[in-house]
Short mmCIF file of C-alpha atoms in Angstrom, two decimals:
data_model
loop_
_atom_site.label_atom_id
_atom_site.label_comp_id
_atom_site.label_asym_id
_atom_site.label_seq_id
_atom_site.Cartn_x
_atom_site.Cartn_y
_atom_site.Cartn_z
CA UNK A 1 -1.58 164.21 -43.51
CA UNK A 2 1.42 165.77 -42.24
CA UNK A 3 3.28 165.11 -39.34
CA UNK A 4 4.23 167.45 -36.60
CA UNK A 5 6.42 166.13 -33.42
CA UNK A 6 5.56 167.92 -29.66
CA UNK A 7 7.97 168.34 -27.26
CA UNK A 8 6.87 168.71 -23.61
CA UNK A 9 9.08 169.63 -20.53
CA UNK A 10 8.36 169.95 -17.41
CA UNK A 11 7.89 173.72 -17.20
CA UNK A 12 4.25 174.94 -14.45
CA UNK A 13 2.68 175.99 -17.74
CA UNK A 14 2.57 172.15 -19.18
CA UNK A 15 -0.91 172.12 -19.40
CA UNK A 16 -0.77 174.54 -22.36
CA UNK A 17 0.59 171.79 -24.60
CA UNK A 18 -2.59 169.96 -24.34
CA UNK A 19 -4.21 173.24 -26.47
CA UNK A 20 -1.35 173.46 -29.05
CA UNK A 21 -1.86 169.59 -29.75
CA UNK A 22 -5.51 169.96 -30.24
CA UNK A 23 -4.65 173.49 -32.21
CA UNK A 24 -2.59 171.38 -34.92
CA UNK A 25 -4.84 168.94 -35.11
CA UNK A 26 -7.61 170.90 -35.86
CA UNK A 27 -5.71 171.98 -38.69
CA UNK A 28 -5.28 169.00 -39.89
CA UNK A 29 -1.80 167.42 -38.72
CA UNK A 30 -0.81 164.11 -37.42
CA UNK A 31 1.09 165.04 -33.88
CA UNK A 32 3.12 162.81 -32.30
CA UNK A 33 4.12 163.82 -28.44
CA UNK A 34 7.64 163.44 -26.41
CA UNK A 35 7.40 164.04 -23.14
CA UNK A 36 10.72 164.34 -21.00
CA UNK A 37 10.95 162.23 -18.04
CA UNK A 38 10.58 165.31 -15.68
CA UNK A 39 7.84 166.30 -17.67
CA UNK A 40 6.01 162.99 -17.19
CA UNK A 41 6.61 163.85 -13.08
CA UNK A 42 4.05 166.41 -13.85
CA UNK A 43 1.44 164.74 -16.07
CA UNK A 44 0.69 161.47 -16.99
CA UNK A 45 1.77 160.48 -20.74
CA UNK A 46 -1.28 158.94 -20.96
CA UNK A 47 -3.10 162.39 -21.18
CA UNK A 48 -1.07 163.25 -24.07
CA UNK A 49 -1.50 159.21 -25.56
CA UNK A 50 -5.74 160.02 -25.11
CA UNK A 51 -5.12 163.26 -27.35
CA UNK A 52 -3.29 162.19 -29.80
CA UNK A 53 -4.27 158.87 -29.99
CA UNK A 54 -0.53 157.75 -29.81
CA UNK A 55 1.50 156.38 -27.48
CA UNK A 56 3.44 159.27 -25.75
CA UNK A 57 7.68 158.93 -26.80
CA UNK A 58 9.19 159.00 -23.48
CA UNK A 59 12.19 156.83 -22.83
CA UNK A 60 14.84 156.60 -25.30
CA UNK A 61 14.97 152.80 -25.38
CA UNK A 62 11.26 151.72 -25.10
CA UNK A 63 9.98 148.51 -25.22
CA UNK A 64 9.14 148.59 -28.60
CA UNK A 65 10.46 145.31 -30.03
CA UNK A 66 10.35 146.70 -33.62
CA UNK A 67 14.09 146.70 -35.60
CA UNK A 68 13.15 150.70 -36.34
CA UNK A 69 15.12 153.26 -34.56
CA UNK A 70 12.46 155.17 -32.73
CA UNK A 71 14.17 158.99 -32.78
CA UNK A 72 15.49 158.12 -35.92
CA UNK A 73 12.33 156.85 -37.80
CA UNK A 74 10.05 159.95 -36.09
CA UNK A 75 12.82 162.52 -37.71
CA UNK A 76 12.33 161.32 -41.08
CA UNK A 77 8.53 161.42 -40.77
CA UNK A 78 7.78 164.91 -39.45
CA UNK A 79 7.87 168.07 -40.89
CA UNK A 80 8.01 169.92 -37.92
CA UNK A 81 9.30 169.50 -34.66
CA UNK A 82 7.93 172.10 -31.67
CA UNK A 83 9.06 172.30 -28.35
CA UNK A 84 6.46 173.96 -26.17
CA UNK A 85 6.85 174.43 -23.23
CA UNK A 86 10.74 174.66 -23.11
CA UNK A 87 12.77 174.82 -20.02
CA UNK A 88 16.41 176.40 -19.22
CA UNK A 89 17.30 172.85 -18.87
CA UNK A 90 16.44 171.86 -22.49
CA UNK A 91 17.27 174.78 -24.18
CA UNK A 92 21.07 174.10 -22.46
CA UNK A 93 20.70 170.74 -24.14
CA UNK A 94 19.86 172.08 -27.54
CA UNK A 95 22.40 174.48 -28.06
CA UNK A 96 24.95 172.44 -26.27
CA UNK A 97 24.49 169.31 -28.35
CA UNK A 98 23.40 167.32 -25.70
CA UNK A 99 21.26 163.64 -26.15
CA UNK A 100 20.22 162.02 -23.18
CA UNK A 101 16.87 161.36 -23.60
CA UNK A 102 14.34 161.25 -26.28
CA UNK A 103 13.59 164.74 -27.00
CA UNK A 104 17.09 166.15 -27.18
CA UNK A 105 18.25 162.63 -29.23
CA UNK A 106 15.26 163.87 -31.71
CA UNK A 107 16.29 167.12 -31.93
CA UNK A 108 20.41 166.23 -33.31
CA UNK A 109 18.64 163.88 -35.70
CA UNK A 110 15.99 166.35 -37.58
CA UNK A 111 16.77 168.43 -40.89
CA UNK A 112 13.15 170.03 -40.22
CA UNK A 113 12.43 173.27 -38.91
CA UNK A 114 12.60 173.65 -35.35
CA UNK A 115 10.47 175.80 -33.05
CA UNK A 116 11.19 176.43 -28.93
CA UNK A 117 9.08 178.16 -26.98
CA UNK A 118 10.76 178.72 -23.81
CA UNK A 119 8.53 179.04 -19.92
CA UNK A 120 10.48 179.38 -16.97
CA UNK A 121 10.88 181.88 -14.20
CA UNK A 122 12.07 185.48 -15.06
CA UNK A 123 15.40 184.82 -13.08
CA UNK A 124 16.20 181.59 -14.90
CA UNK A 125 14.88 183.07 -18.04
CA UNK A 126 17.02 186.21 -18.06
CA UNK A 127 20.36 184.72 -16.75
CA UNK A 128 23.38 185.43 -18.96
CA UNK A 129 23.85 181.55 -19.61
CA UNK A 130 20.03 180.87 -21.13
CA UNK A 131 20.54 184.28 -22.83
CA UNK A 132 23.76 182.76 -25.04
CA UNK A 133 22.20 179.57 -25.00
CA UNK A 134 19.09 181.23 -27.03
CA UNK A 135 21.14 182.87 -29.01
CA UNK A 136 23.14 179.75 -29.85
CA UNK A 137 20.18 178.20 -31.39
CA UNK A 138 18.98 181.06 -32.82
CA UNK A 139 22.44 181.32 -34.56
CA UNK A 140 21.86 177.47 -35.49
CA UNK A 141 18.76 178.21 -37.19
CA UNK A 142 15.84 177.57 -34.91
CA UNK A 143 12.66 179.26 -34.77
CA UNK A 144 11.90 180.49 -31.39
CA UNK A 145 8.94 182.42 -29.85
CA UNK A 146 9.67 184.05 -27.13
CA UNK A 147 7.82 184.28 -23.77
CA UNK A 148 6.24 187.02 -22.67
CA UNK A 149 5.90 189.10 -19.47
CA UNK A 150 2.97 188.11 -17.15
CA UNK A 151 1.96 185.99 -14.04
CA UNK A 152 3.98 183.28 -13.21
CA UNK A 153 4.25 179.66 -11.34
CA UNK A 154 6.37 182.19 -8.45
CA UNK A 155 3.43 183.87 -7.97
CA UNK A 156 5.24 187.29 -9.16
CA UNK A 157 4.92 189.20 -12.37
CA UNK A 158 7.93 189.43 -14.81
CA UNK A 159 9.32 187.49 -18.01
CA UNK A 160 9.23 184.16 -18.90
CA UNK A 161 5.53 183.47 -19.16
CA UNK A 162 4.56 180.59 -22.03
CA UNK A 163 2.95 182.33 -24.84
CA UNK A 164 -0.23 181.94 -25.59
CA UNK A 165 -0.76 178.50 -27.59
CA UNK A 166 -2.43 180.17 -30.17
CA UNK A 167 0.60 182.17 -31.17
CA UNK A 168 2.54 178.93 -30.73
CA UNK A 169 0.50 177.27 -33.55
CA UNK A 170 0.64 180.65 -35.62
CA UNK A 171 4.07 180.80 -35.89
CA UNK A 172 4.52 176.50 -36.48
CA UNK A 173 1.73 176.90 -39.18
CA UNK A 174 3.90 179.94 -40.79
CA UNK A 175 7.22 177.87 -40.81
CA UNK A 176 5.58 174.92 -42.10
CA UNK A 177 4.59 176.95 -45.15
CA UNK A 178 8.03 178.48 -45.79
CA UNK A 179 9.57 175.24 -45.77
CA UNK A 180 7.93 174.46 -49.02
CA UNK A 181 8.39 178.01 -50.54
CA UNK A 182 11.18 176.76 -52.52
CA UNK A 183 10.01 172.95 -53.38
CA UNK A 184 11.38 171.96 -56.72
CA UNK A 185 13.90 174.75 -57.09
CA UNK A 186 17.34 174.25 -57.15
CA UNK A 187 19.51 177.02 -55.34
CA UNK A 188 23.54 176.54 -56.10
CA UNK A 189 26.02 178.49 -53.73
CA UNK A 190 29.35 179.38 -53.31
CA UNK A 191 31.03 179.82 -49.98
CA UNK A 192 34.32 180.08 -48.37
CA UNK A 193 37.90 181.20 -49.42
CA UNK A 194 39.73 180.00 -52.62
CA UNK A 195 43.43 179.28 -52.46
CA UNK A 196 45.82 180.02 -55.06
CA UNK A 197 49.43 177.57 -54.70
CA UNK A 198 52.65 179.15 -54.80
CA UNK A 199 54.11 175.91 -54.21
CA UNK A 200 53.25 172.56 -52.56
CA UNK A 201 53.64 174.72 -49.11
CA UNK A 202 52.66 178.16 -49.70
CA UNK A 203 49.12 180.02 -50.94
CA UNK A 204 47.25 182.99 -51.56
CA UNK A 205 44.42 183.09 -49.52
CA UNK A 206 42.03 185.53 -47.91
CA UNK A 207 40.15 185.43 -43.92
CA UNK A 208 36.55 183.83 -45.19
CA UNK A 209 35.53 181.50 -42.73
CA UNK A 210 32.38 180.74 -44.87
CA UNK A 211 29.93 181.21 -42.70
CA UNK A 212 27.48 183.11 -44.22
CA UNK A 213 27.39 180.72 -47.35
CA UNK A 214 26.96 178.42 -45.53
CA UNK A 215 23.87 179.99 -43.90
CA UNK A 216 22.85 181.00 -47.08
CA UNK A 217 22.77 176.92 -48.28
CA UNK A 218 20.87 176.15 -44.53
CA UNK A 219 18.19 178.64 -45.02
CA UNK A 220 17.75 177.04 -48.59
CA UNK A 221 17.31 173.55 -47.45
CA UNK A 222 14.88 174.93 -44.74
CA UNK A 223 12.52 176.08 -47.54
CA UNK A 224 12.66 172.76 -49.33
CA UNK A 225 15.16 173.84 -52.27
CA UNK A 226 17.82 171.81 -53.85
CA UNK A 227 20.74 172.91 -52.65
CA UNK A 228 24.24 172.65 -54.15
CA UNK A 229 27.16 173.86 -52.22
CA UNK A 230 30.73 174.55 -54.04
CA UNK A 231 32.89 175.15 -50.95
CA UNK A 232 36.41 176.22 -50.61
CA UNK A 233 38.47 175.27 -47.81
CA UNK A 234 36.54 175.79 -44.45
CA UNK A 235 36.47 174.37 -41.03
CA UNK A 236 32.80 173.96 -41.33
CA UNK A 237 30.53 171.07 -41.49
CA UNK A 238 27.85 171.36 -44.69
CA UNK A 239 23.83 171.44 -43.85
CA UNK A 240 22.77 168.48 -43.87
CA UNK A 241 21.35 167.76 -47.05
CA UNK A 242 23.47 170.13 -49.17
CA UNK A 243 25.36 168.28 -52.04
CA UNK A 244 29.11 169.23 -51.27
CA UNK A 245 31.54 170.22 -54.43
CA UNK A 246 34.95 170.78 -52.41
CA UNK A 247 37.25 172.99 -54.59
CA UNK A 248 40.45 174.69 -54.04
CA UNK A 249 41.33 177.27 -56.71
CA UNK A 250 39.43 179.98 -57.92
CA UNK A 251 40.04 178.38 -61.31
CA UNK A 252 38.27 175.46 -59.82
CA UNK A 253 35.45 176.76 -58.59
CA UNK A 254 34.42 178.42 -62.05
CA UNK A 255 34.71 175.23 -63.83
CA UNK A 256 32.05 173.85 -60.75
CA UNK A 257 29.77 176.62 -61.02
CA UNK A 258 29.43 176.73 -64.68
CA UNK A 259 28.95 172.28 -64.53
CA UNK A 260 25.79 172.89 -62.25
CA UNK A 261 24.03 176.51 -63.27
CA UNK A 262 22.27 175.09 -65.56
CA UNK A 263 20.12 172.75 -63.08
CA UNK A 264 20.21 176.24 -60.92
CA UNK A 265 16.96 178.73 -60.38
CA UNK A 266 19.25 180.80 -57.98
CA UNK A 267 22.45 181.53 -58.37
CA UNK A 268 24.47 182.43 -54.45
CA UNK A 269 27.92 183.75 -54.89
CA UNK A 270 29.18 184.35 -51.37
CA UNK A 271 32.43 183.14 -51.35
CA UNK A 272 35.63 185.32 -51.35
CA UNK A 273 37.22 184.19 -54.52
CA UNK A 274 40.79 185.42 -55.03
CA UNK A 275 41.56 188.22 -57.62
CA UNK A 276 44.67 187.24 -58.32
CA UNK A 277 47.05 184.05 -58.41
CA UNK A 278 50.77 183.88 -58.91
CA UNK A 279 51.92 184.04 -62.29
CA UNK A 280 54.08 180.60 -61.45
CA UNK A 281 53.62 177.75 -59.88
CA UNK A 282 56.86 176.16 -58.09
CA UNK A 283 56.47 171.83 -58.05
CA UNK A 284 58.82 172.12 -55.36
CA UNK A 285 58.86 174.10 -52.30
CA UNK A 286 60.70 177.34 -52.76
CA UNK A 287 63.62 177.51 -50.37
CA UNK A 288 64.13 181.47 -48.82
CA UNK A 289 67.27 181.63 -50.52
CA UNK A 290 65.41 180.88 -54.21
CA UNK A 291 62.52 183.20 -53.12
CA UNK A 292 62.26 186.00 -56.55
CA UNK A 293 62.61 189.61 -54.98
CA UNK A 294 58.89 190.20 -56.21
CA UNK A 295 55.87 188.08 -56.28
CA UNK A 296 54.21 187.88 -60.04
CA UNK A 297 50.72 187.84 -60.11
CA UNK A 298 48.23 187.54 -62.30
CA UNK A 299 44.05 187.91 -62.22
CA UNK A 300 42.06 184.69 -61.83
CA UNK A 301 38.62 184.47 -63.70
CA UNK A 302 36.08 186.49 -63.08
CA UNK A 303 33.30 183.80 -62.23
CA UNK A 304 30.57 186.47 -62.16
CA UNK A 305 31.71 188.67 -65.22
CA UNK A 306 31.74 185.70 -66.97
CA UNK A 307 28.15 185.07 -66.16
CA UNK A 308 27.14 188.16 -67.08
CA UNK A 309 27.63 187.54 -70.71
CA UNK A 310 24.23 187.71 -73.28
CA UNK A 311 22.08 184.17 -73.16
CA UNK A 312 20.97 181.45 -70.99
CA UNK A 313 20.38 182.96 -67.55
CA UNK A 314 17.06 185.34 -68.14
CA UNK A 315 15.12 183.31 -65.81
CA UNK A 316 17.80 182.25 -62.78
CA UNK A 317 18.14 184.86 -59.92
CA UNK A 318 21.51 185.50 -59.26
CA UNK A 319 23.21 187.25 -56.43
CA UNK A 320 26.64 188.23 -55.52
CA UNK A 321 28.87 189.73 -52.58
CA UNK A 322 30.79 192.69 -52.03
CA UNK A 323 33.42 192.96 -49.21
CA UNK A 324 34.29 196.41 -49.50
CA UNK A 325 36.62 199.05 -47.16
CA UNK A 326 35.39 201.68 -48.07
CA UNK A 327 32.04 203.48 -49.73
CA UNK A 328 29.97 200.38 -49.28
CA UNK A 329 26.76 201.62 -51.22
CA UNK A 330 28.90 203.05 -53.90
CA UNK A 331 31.32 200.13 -54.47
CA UNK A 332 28.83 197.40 -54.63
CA UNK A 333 26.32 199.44 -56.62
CA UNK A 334 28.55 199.56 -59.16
CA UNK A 335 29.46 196.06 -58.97
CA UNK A 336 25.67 195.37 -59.07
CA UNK A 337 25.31 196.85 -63.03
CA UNK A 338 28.59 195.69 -64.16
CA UNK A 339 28.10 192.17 -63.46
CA UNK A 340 24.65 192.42 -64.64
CA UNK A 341 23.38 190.47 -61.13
CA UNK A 342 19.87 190.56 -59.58
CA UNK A 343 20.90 191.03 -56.02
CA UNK A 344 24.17 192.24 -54.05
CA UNK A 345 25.01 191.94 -50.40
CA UNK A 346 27.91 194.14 -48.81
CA UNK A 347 29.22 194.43 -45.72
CA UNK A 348 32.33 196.83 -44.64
CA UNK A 349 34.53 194.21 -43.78
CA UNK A 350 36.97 196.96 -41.55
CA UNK A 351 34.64 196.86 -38.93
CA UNK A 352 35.49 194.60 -35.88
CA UNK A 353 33.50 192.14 -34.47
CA UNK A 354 31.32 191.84 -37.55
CA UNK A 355 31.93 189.78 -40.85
CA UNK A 356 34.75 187.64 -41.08
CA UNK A 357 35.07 184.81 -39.15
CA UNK A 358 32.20 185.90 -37.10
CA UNK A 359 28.38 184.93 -36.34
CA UNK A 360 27.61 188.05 -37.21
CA UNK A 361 27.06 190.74 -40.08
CA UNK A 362 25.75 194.13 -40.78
CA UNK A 363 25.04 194.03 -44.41
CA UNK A 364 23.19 196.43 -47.12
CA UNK A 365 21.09 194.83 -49.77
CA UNK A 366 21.22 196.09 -52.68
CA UNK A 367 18.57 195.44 -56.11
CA UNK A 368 18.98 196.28 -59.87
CA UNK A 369 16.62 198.79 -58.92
CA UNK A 370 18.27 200.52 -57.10
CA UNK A 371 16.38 199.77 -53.28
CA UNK A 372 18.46 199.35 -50.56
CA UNK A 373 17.85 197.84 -47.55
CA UNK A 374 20.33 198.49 -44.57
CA UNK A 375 20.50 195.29 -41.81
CA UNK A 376 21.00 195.87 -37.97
CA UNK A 377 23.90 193.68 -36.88
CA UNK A 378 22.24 190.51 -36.32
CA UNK A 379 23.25 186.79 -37.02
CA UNK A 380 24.44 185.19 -40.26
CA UNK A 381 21.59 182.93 -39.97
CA UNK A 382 19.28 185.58 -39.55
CA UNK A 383 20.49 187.91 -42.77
CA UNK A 384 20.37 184.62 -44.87
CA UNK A 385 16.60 184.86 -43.75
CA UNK A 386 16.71 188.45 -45.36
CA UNK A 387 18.86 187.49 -48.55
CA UNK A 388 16.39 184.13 -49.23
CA UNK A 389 13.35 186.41 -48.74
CA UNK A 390 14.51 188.91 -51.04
CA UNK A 391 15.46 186.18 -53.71
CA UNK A 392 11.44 184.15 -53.60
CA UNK A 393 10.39 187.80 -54.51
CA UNK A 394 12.43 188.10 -57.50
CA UNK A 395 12.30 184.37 -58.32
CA UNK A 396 7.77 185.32 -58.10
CA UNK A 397 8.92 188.15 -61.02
CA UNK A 398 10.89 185.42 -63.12
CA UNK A 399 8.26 182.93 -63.67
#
């Protein structure tokens, strides 16, 4: 039986949890309910205890005398973790990183899905400041369902009404099944820049922050895969999970990608790997004085030309990135046949605001044949959504 962990704040609309604990059990799951202290103002723990036939989580510390960490031990035994009804006040928490009690301390230690369902007044619920917050976890990869417009605690009409539990357990039920879409496959991706040494001091380099491979390698531990991560130089932490290969070079990076493709289903290339590298490589730093008048460079490998190459890759998807200028469609499309991929995802990288270094991306999807799918500007996390969808269909063609 699996495990699914309920959240409960202490949002008017409360007594909806009691139905989305009874929904999941009657489809078959083990729930285990958190109340915050607030929430337990409203209604006794021990309602939630007599429905679930557990003791109700509510302080952090307990008085269990057991050696187990409580938040700890829960995270690694749930596959799901809902938080319904949500407040402003533990949304802020979420997305802020905050852990003061035993809900928010579960949430920082989970690597399963997450889905919020915020309830609050319409003032609270549309305020600039719960607006980013949302979006901050939305960006960070949790599920939320959103509340809808109808009568509330005020006694006025307007957003921020609880859905109905029923959609609640709808949408848990459907991210419980996509996070074993991708059990025993193994999804390798690239990510970030590559630097190429001029000297101990000086590199070629390029503006990938590596965000969106890294979204890429989240969304692929959400759905249960694998997930191998060869990384250039970013600021960024990895999912947790992922199994990290730091390289530097673009040189590198090849050699790490062509170690682990063979334990690979899917095949990610989203980082920005440099074209070219200088000819010469100076031990020393180069004083201005000994600088050459012109810069020598030569082309790095071609990690996915190299790929493309008869043999041994019928059955792995593989997909690549184009950062073009210029005749997006065009570029990439021809990219697409030359390199013999599966899947390609450009973006114009001129536009401000959007791509590099940024949450967000506008992207066109492109298959071998020949459908393209244009993105609105959403989040990284929300087009690796697109890209991983996308890549179970072809995988489904594959088998």
């Amino acid at each position: 039986m699996k495990k699914i962990a309920l959240g409960v704040t202490s949002s008017v609309s409360i007594y909806k949890a009691c139905e989305v604990l009874r929904g999941f059990q009657k489809k078959g799951f083990d729930v285990q309910v958190i109340m915050t202290p607030n929430a337990a103002q409203l209604i006794s723990p021990r309602l939630f205890s007599a429905l679930s036939g557990k003791k109700t989580a509510v302080d952090l510390f307990g008085d269990d005398d057991s050696d187990r960490i409580a938040h700890i031990s829960l995270a690694e035994e749930i596959s799901l973790l809902v938080i319904a009804p949500a407040t402003a006040n533990i949304i802020a928490k979420l997305a802020s990183g905050v852990a003061d009690d035993f809900l928010s301390t579960l949430y920082l230690a989970v690597r399963c899905p997450v889905l919020v369902a915020p309830a609050m007044n319409e003032a609270m619920y549309l305020h600039p400041q719960t607006q980013a917050n949302i979006l901050r976890l939305q960006t960070a990869g949790v599920e939320l369902v959103l509340p809808e417009m109808g009568y509330l605690a005020c006694k006025e009409e307007g957003w921020g009404r609880l859905v109905t539990p029923e959609k609640i357990i709808e949408h848990g039920l459907a991210l419980l099944e996509k996070s074993e879409s991708l059990k025993r496959r193994t999804v390798l991706v690239t990510a970030g820049p590559t630097r190429e040494p001029l000297d101990p001091v000086r590199f070629l380099s390029n503006r990938s922050s590596g965000k969106m491979g890294y979204a890429l390698a989240g969304e692929a531990l959400r759905r249960g895969a694998r997930v191998i991560l060869v990384s250039g130089p970013t600021s960024l932490y990895p999912p947790p999970g992922a199994e990290l290969r730091p390289v530097e070079t673009a040189a590198a990076m090849a050699r790490e990608v062509k170690k682990n493709l063979s334990r690979a289903d899917v095949l990610i290339m989203a980082a920005a790997v440099a074209d070219f590298r200088p000819a010469d490589r100076s031990e020393q730093k180069v004083k201005k004085e000994e600088a050459p008048p012109a810069l020598k460079l030569v082309p790095t490998e071609d990690i996915l030309a190299s790929l493309a190459r008869p043999g041994g890759r019928s059955k792995k998807v593989i997909v690549g990135f184009a950062a073009e200028t210029r005749d997006v469609i065009a570029n990439a499309s021809r990219k697409l046949r030359e390199k013999k991929l599966d899947l390609i995802v450009a973006n114009d990288v001129s536009r401000e605001g959007i791509g590099f270094d940024s949450d967000f991306n506008q992207v066109v999807i492109i298959d071998k044949k020949g459908a393209v799918v244009e993105s609105p500007i959403v989040s990284k996390r929300e087009i690796s959504r697109l890209v991983m969808d996308r890549v179970e269909v072809l995988l489904g063609r594959k088998k």
